[in-house]
Amino acid sequence: MTTQPISPLRSSLSRRSLLCGLASGAAALTLAACSGGSRKSGAGAVEYWMWDASQLPAYEACAKAFEAKTGIKVNITQIAWGDYWTKLTAGFIAGTGPDAFTDHISKFAQFVDLEVLVPLEKQAAWSGVDESAFQEGLIDLWKGEDGHQYGCPKDWDTVAVFYNRDMLAQAGLSEADLAGWSWNPADGGTFEKILARLTVDKNGVRGDEPGFDKNHVAVYGLGIQDAGTGDGQTQWSPFTGSAGDWFYTNKETWGDHYRYDEKVFQDTMDWYFGLVDKGYMPPRGAFSSTTSTDVQLGSGKVAMCFNGSWMFGTYAKLDVKVGIAANPVGPNGKSVSLFNGLGDSISKQSANIDNASKWVAFLGTAEAQDIVASHGIVFPAISSSTKKAVKVFEETGLPTEPFTQHLEDKSTFFFPLTYFGADVAAIMKPATDDLWANRVPASTLTKYNEQVNLLFKTSKHKKG
């Protein structure tokens, strides 16, 4: 039984009307976005929120350097991703949120629409930020549709393939086989042949050998934790991005029409989730929904998986010999990766905008991003700091080129930056789950795509 699409009425969850309505429904709770005003800036410590615990030491070091430089203290609160956005939105409503916070592209457009963010270029501190120092494209990714700079780039990420080197050797394959692999939706290309070879059933028979039992698999060629919702960043995006000229929407940023109904996309999704039918990729339920692909790889239950550069250190510490390869070349002749990154934003509600602006501007300097680079967790947004991070990463013995090559040869595409991002995700999650769990055809995505595009036709948002 397939899951029914979510009604476009859900779009109200991401519109100005809901947030303003919630704020007006409680006495003494004021939201700057509804009133059009903001609190006056004041002196004092900056309250800064972030979600990534692995990056906390790096930003504590940045805060220490910032205080030594300016005399301004920064209090950092780390909240796990699962609670972060709920508490942040509640903070906007109640006026108890942070002065500055780590922002994500999937949430950014909603905050721009709600007018809860400070235009950074209007703050005096921003004059100390060299916008040309960032990796190409990152500064524009954090501009609103109105042209204002609402986020300062802090890092960037791409996706590559992590694999078990011992399993590769046992299968009679070499790193050279992965370096030259390719895929296509007709027969899967050399990528699928490699997956078949790496897949082993409980009798020790490989996926490309006679007698392979696809219903009783001991080692899957490719791991997966979830179906990817509407972006498939660490699942299917390397394939849909290299299938042809398909992109999520009609524009690189701030699109207003999604393209999940196009044949090239649906053919790719049918092939990708069809790997489950062949036994090369686990069906939903083979692993717990909380078993991430790094855990799957470390357990010896999968031979390879796609993941982001932010997971580099985690995979490097696994008890198996890990290798990293670039994504396979697709029918368009390219190996591609989704290009994403985090940014820092300032709340209009802050009573400390001046100091928060100084803090965010500092985070946008090479001094701060060099500190982040030294911790070897992510690739900083500033190009010179990226080079320093590469040296730290490669001390693990693992290559960074599968990630960095996409910036060098300009084979990246942006995370979908549109209004109604939360609602698009809410609609597309059951849609892609259905492809994985129930193995319905990708043509079913057309009706969900209609629901998504109806948001842009019937819902209101304020443009600058």
PDB file of N, CA, C and O in Angstrom, residues 345-392:
ATOM      1  N   SER A 345      24.238  33.068  11.012  1.00  0.00           N
ATOM      2  CA  SER A 345      23.245  34.127  10.884  1.00  0.00           C
ATOM      3  C   SER A 345      23.010  34.800  12.231  1.00  0.00           C
ATOM      4  O   SER A 345      23.326  34.232  13.284  1.00  0.00           O
ATOM      5  N   ILE A 346      22.431  35.993  12.190  1.00  0.00           N
ATOM      6  CA  ILE A 346      22.132  36.763  13.402  1.00  0.00           C
ATOM      7  C   ILE A 346      20.634  37.004  13.481  1.00  0.00           C
ATOM      8  O   ILE A 346      19.987  37.335  12.490  1.00  0.00           O
ATOM      9  N   SER A 347      20.084  36.825  14.666  1.00  0.00           N
ATOM     10  CA  SER A 347      18.657  37.037  14.882  1.00  0.00           C
ATOM     11  C   SER A 347      18.339  38.520  15.051  1.00  0.00           C
ATOM     12  O   SER A 347      19.034  39.227  15.785  1.00  0.00           O
ATOM     13  N   LYS A 348      17.288  38.977  14.395  1.00  0.00           N
ATOM     14  CA  LYS A 348      16.834  40.358  14.552  1.00  0.00           C
ATOM     15  C   LYS A 348      16.380  40.648  15.975  1.00  0.00           C
ATOM     16  O   LYS A 348      16.359  41.798  16.404  1.00  0.00           O
ATOM     17  N   GLN A 349      15.987  39.612  16.672  1.00  0.00           N
ATOM     18  CA  GLN A 349      15.512  39.792  18.038  1.00  0.00           C
ATOM     19  C   GLN A 349      16.635  40.090  19.020  1.00  0.00           C
ATOM     20  O   GLN A 349      16.373  40.489  20.154  1.00  0.00           O
ATOM     21  N   SER A 350      17.848  39.839  18.618  1.00  0.00           N
ATOM     22  CA  SER A 350      18.977  39.986  19.526  1.00  0.00           C
ATOM     23  C   SER A 350      19.048  41.373  20.139  1.00  0.00           C
ATOM     24  O   SER A 350      18.847  42.383  19.467  1.00  0.00           O
ATOM     25  N   ALA A 351      19.334  41.419  21.427  1.00  0.00           N
ATOM     26  CA  ALA A 351      19.581  42.685  22.112  1.00  0.00           C
ATOM     27  C   ALA A 351      21.061  43.043  22.038  1.00  0.00           C
ATOM     28  O   ALA A 351      21.510  43.998  22.668  1.00  0.00           O
ATOM     29  N   ASN A 352      21.787  42.273  21.263  1.00  0.00           N
ATOM     30  CA  ASN A 352      23.238  42.384  21.229  1.00  0.00           C
ATOM     31  C   ASN A 352      23.754  42.272  19.788  1.00  0.00           C
ATOM     32  O   ASN A 352      24.743  41.599  19.526  1.00  0.00           O
ATOM     33  N   ILE A 353      23.072  42.930  18.866  1.00  0.00           N
ATOM     34  CA  ILE A 353      23.384  42.782  17.450  1.00  0.00           C
ATOM     35  C   ILE A 353      24.797  43.252  17.115  1.00  0.00           C
ATOM     36  O   ILE A 353      25.498  42.623  16.315  1.00  0.00           O
ATOM     37  N   ASP A 354      25.243  44.330  17.725  1.00  0.00           N
ATOM     38  CA  ASP A 354      26.584  44.846  17.425  1.00  0.00           C
ATOM     39  C   ASP A 354      27.655  43.806  17.732  1.00  0.00           C
ATOM     40  O   ASP A 354      28.523  43.511  16.908  1.00  0.00           O
ATOM     41  N   ASN A 355      27.609  43.243  18.927  1.00  0.00           N
ATOM     42  CA  ASN A 355      28.611  42.249  19.306  1.00  0.00           C
ATOM     43  C   ASN A 355      28.443  40.949  18.517  1.00  0.00           C
ATOM     44  O   ASN A 355      29.424  40.294  18.164  1.00  0.00           O
ATOM     45  N   ALA A 356      27.191  40.584  18.258  1.00  0.00           N
ATOM     46  CA  ALA A 356      26.944  39.381  17.465  1.00  0.00           C
ATOM     47  C   ALA A 356      27.499  39.553  16.056  1.00  0.00           C
ATOM     48  O   ALA A 356      28.053  38.608  15.470  1.00  0.00           O
ATOM     49  N   SER A 357      27.379  40.760  15.520  1.00  0.00           N
ATOM     50  CA  SER A 357      27.905  41.035  14.186  1.00  0.00           C
ATOM     51  C   SER A 357      29.422  40.931  14.167  1.00  0.00           C
ATOM     52  O   SER A 357      30.019  40.421  13.206  1.00  0.00           O
ATOM     53  N   LYS A 358      30.049  41.384  15.232  1.00  0.00           N
ATOM     54  CA  LYS A 358      31.506  41.280  15.323  1.00  0.00           C
ATOM     55  C   LYS A 358      31.934  39.814  15.393  1.00  0.00           C
ATOM     56  O   LYS A 358      32.938  39.419  14.798  1.00  0.00           O
ATOM     57  N   TRP A 359      31.174  39.018  16.133  1.00  0.00           N
ATOM     58  CA  TRP A 359      31.471  37.594  16.262  1.00  0.00           C
ATOM     59  C   TRP A 359      31.322  36.877  14.927  1.00  0.00           C
ATOM     60  O   TRP A 359      32.206  36.128  14.489  1.00  0.00           O
ATOM     61  N   VAL A 360      30.204  37.104  14.237  1.00  0.00           N
ATOM     62  CA  VAL A 360      29.961  36.453  12.948  1.00  0.00           C
ATOM     63  C   VAL A 360      30.993  36.911  11.917  1.00  0.00           C
ATOM     64  O   VAL A 360      31.494  36.106  11.122  1.00  0.00           O
ATOM     65  N   ALA A 361      31.326  38.201  11.930  1.00  0.00           N
ATOM     66  CA  ALA A 361      32.345  38.707  11.007  1.00  0.00           C
ATOM     67  C   ALA A 361      33.700  38.053  11.297  1.00  0.00           C
ATOM     68  O   ALA A 361      34.446  37.708  10.369  1.00  0.00           O
ATOM     69  N   PHE A 362      34.011  37.864  12.571  1.00  0.00           N
ATOM     70  CA  PHE A 362      35.264  37.202  12.939  1.00  0.00           C
ATOM     71  C   PHE A 362      35.288  35.774  12.416  1.00  0.00           C
ATOM     72  O   PHE A 362      36.318  35.300  11.915  1.00  0.00           O
ATOM     73  N   LEU A 363      34.154  35.071  12.515  1.00  0.00           N
ATOM     74  CA  LEU A 363      34.076  33.697  12.019  1.00  0.00           C
ATOM     75  C   LEU A 363      34.271  33.639  10.511  1.00  0.00           C
ATOM     76  O   LEU A 363      34.572  32.578   9.957  1.00  0.00           O
ATOM     77  N   GLY A 364      34.087  34.776   9.844  1.00  0.00           N
ATOM     78  CA  GLY A 364      34.277  34.847   8.397  1.00  0.00           C
ATOM     79  C   GLY A 364      35.672  35.283   7.994  1.00  0.00           C
ATOM     80  O   GLY A 364      35.895  35.635   6.832  1.00  0.00           O
ATOM     81  N   THR A 365      36.616  35.267   8.928  1.00  0.00           N
ATOM     82  CA  THR A 365      37.999  35.643   8.630  1.00  0.00           C
ATOM     83  C   THR A 365      38.892  34.401   8.571  1.00  0.00           C
ATOM     84  O   THR A 365      38.559  33.352   9.136  1.00  0.00           O
ATOM     85  N   ALA A 366      40.041  34.564   7.906  1.00  0.00           N
ATOM     86  CA  ALA A 366      41.001  33.464   7.824  1.00  0.00           C
ATOM     87  C   ALA A 366      41.529  33.095   9.206  1.00  0.00           C
ATOM     88  O   ALA A 366      41.822  31.923   9.470  1.00  0.00           O
ATOM     89  N   GLU A 367      41.616  34.066  10.098  1.00  0.00           N
ATOM     90  CA  GLU A 367      42.105  33.783  11.450  1.00  0.00           C
ATOM     91  C   GLU A 367      41.232  32.738  12.130  1.00  0.00           C
ATOM     92  O   GLU A 367      41.736  31.765  12.704  1.00  0.00           O
ATOM     93  N   ALA A 368      39.924  32.935  12.073  1.00  0.00           N
ATOM     94  CA  ALA A 368      39.003  31.986  12.706  1.00  0.00           C
ATOM     95  C   ALA A 368      38.931  30.679  11.928  1.00  0.00           C
ATOM     96  O   ALA A 368      38.947  29.590  12.515  1.00  0.00           O
ATOM     97  N   GLN A 369      38.867  30.764  10.617  1.00  0.00           N
ATOM     98  CA  GLN A 369      38.707  29.544   9.831  1.00  0.00           C
ATOM     99  C   GLN A 369      39.983  28.701   9.804  1.00  0.00           C
ATOM    100  O   GLN A 369      39.925  27.493   9.609  1.00  0.00           O
ATOM    101  N   ASP A 370      41.126  29.329  10.042  1.00  0.00           N
ATOM    102  CA  ASP A 370      42.360  28.560  10.221  1.00  0.00           C
ATOM    103  C   ASP A 370      42.302  27.742  11.508  1.00  0.00           C
ATOM    104  O   ASP A 370      42.823  26.619  11.578  1.00  0.00           O
ATOM    105  N   ILE A 371      41.666  28.310  12.530  1.00  0.00           N
ATOM    106  CA  ILE A 371      41.481  27.573  13.787  1.00  0.00           C
ATOM    107  C   ILE A 371      40.606  26.350  13.533  1.00  0.00           C
ATOM    108  O   ILE A 371      40.912  25.234  13.975  1.00  0.00           O
ATOM    109  N   VAL A 372      39.525  26.553  12.810  1.00  0.00           N
ATOM    110  CA  VAL A 372      38.632  25.439  12.467  1.00  0.00           C
ATOM    111  C   VAL A 372      39.392  24.400  11.651  1.00  0.00           C
ATOM    112  O   VAL A 372      39.280  23.192  11.886  1.00  0.00           O
ATOM    113  N   ALA A 373      40.196  24.853  10.699  1.00  0.00           N
ATOM    114  CA  ALA A 373      40.968  23.943   9.848  1.00  0.00           C
ATOM    115  C   ALA A 373      41.892  23.057  10.667  1.00  0.00           C
ATOM    116  O   ALA A 373      42.064  21.867  10.376  1.00  0.00           O
ATOM    117  N   SER A 374      42.476  23.625  11.720  1.00  0.00           N
ATOM    118  CA  SER A 374      43.450  22.881  12.531  1.00  0.00           C
ATOM    119  C   SER A 374      42.828  21.705  13.265  1.00  0.00           C
ATOM    120  O   SER A 374      43.528  20.785  13.687  1.00  0.00           O
ATOM    121  N   HIS A 375      41.501  21.706  13.413  1.00  0.00           N
ATOM    122  CA  HIS A 375      40.813  20.621  14.117  1.00  0.00           C
ATOM    123  C   HIS A 375      40.453  19.469  13.182  1.00  0.00           C
ATOM    124  O   HIS A 375      40.041  18.401  13.647  1.00  0.00           O
ATOM    125  N   GLY A 376      40.570  19.675  11.872  1.00  0.00           N
ATOM    126  CA  GLY A 376      40.359  18.583  10.927  1.00  0.00           C
ATOM    127  C   GLY A 376      38.991  17.946  10.976  1.00  0.00           C
ATOM    128  O   GLY A 376      38.871  16.722  10.891  1.00  0.00           O
ATOM    129  N   ILE A 377      37.947  18.754  11.085  1.00  0.00           N
ATOM    130  CA  ILE A 377      36.578  18.232  11.131  1.00  0.00           C
ATOM    131  C   ILE A 377      35.834  18.518   9.826  1.00  0.00           C
ATOM    132  O   ILE A 377      35.139  17.654   9.292  1.00  0.00           O
ATOM    133  N   VAL A 378      35.968  19.746   9.320  1.00  0.00           N
ATOM    134  CA  VAL A 378      35.293  20.162   8.093  1.00  0.00           C
ATOM    135  C   VAL A 378      36.260  20.965   7.236  1.00  0.00           C
ATOM    136  O   VAL A 378      37.325  21.388   7.698  1.00  0.00           O
ATOM    137  N   PHE A 379      35.858  21.196   5.979  1.00  0.00           N
ATOM    138  CA  PHE A 379      36.604  22.087   5.102  1.00  0.00           C
ATOM    139  C   PHE A 379      36.072  23.509   5.298  1.00  0.00           C
ATOM    140  O   PHE A 379      34.899  23.777   5.005  1.00  0.00           O
ATOM    141  N   PRO A 380      36.892  24.441   5.799  1.00  0.00           N
ATOM    142  CA  PRO A 380      36.419  25.811   5.993  1.00  0.00           C
ATOM    143  C   PRO A 380      36.047  26.483   4.669  1.00  0.00           C
ATOM    144  O   PRO A 380      36.539  26.094   3.604  1.00  0.00           O
ATOM    145  N   ALA A 381      35.208  27.511   4.760  1.00  0.00           N
ATOM    146  CA  ALA A 381      34.705  28.178   3.563  1.00  0.00           C
ATOM    147  C   ALA A 381      35.767  29.006   2.853  1.00  0.00           C
ATOM    148  O   ALA A 381      35.705  29.205   1.641  1.00  0.00           O
ATOM    149  N   ILE A 382      36.744  29.522   3.586  1.00  0.00           N
ATOM    150  CA  ILE A 382      37.795  30.341   2.985  1.00  0.00           C
ATOM    151  C   ILE A 382      38.814  29.432   2.295  1.00  0.00           C
ATOM    152  O   ILE A 382      39.277  28.447   2.868  1.00  0.00           O
ATOM    153  N   SER A 383      39.156  29.774   1.064  1.00  0.00           N
ATOM    154  CA  SER A 383      39.999  28.914   0.241  1.00  0.00           C
ATOM    155  C   SER A 383      41.340  28.607   0.888  1.00  0.00           C
ATOM    156  O   SER A 383      41.794  27.454   0.890  1.00  0.00           O
ATOM    157  N   SER A 384      42.002  29.610   1.444  1.00  0.00           N
ATOM    158  CA  SER A 384      43.312  29.392   2.058  1.00  0.00           C
ATOM    159  C   SER A 384      43.203  28.487   3.287  1.00  0.00           C
ATOM    160  O   SER A 384      44.110  27.694   3.568  1.00  0.00           O
ATOM    161  N   SER A 385      42.114  28.577   3.993  1.00  0.00           N
ATOM    162  CA  SER A 385      41.901  27.725   5.167  1.00  0.00           C
ATOM    163  C   SER A 385      41.583  26.292   4.752  1.00  0.00           C
ATOM    164  O   SER A 385      41.938  25.334   5.453  1.00  0.00           O
ATOM    165  N   THR A 386      40.921  26.131   3.602  1.00  0.00           N
ATOM    166  CA  THR A 386      40.660  24.792   3.074  1.00  0.00           C
ATOM    167  C   THR A 386      41.966  24.045   2.866  1.00  0.00           C
ATOM    168  O   THR A 386      42.091  22.866   3.211  1.00  0.00           O
ATOM    169  N   LYS A 387      42.955  24.726   2.304  1.00  0.00           N
ATOM    170  CA  LYS A 387      44.255  24.087   2.042  1.00  0.00           C
ATOM    171  C   LYS A 387      44.898  23.597   3.336  1.00  0.00           C
ATOM    172  O   LYS A 387      45.516  22.541   3.371  1.00  0.00           O
ATOM    173  N   LYS A 388      44.729  24.363   4.400  1.00  0.00           N
ATOM    174  CA  LYS A 388      45.286  23.957   5.690  1.00  0.00           C
ATOM    175  C   LYS A 388      44.537  22.763   6.265  1.00  0.00           C
ATOM    176  O   LYS A 388      45.120  21.876   6.885  1.00  0.00           O
ATOM    177  N   ALA A 389      43.220  22.742   6.041  1.00  0.00           N
ATOM    178  CA  ALA A 389      42.423  21.605   6.510  1.00  0.00           C
ATOM    179  C   ALA A 389      42.801  20.330   5.762  1.00  0.00           C
ATOM    180  O   ALA A 389      42.825  19.242   6.349  1.00  0.00           O
ATOM    181  N   VAL A 390      43.078  20.461   4.471  1.00  0.00           N
ATOM    182  CA  VAL A 390      43.474  19.301   3.667  1.00  0.00           C
ATOM    183  C   VAL A 390      44.690  18.616   4.279  1.00  0.00           C
ATOM    184  O   VAL A 390      44.749  17.386   4.383  1.00  0.00           O
ATOM    185  N   LYS A 391      45.673  19.395   4.698  1.00  0.00           N
ATOM    186  CA  LYS A 391      46.881  18.833   5.305  1.00  0.00           C
ATOM    187  C   LYS A 391      46.558  18.063   6.584  1.00  0.00           C
ATOM    188  O   LYS A 391      47.119  16.993   6.839  1.00  0.00           O
ATOM    189  N   VAL A 392      45.644  18.601   7.380  1.00  0.00           N
ATOM    190  CA  VAL A 392      45.254  17.924   8.624  1.00  0.00           C
ATOM    191  C   VAL A 392      44.495  16.633   8.309  1.00  0.00           C
ATOM    192  O   VAL A 392      44.754  15.577   8.900  1.00  0.00           O
TER     193      VAL A 392
END
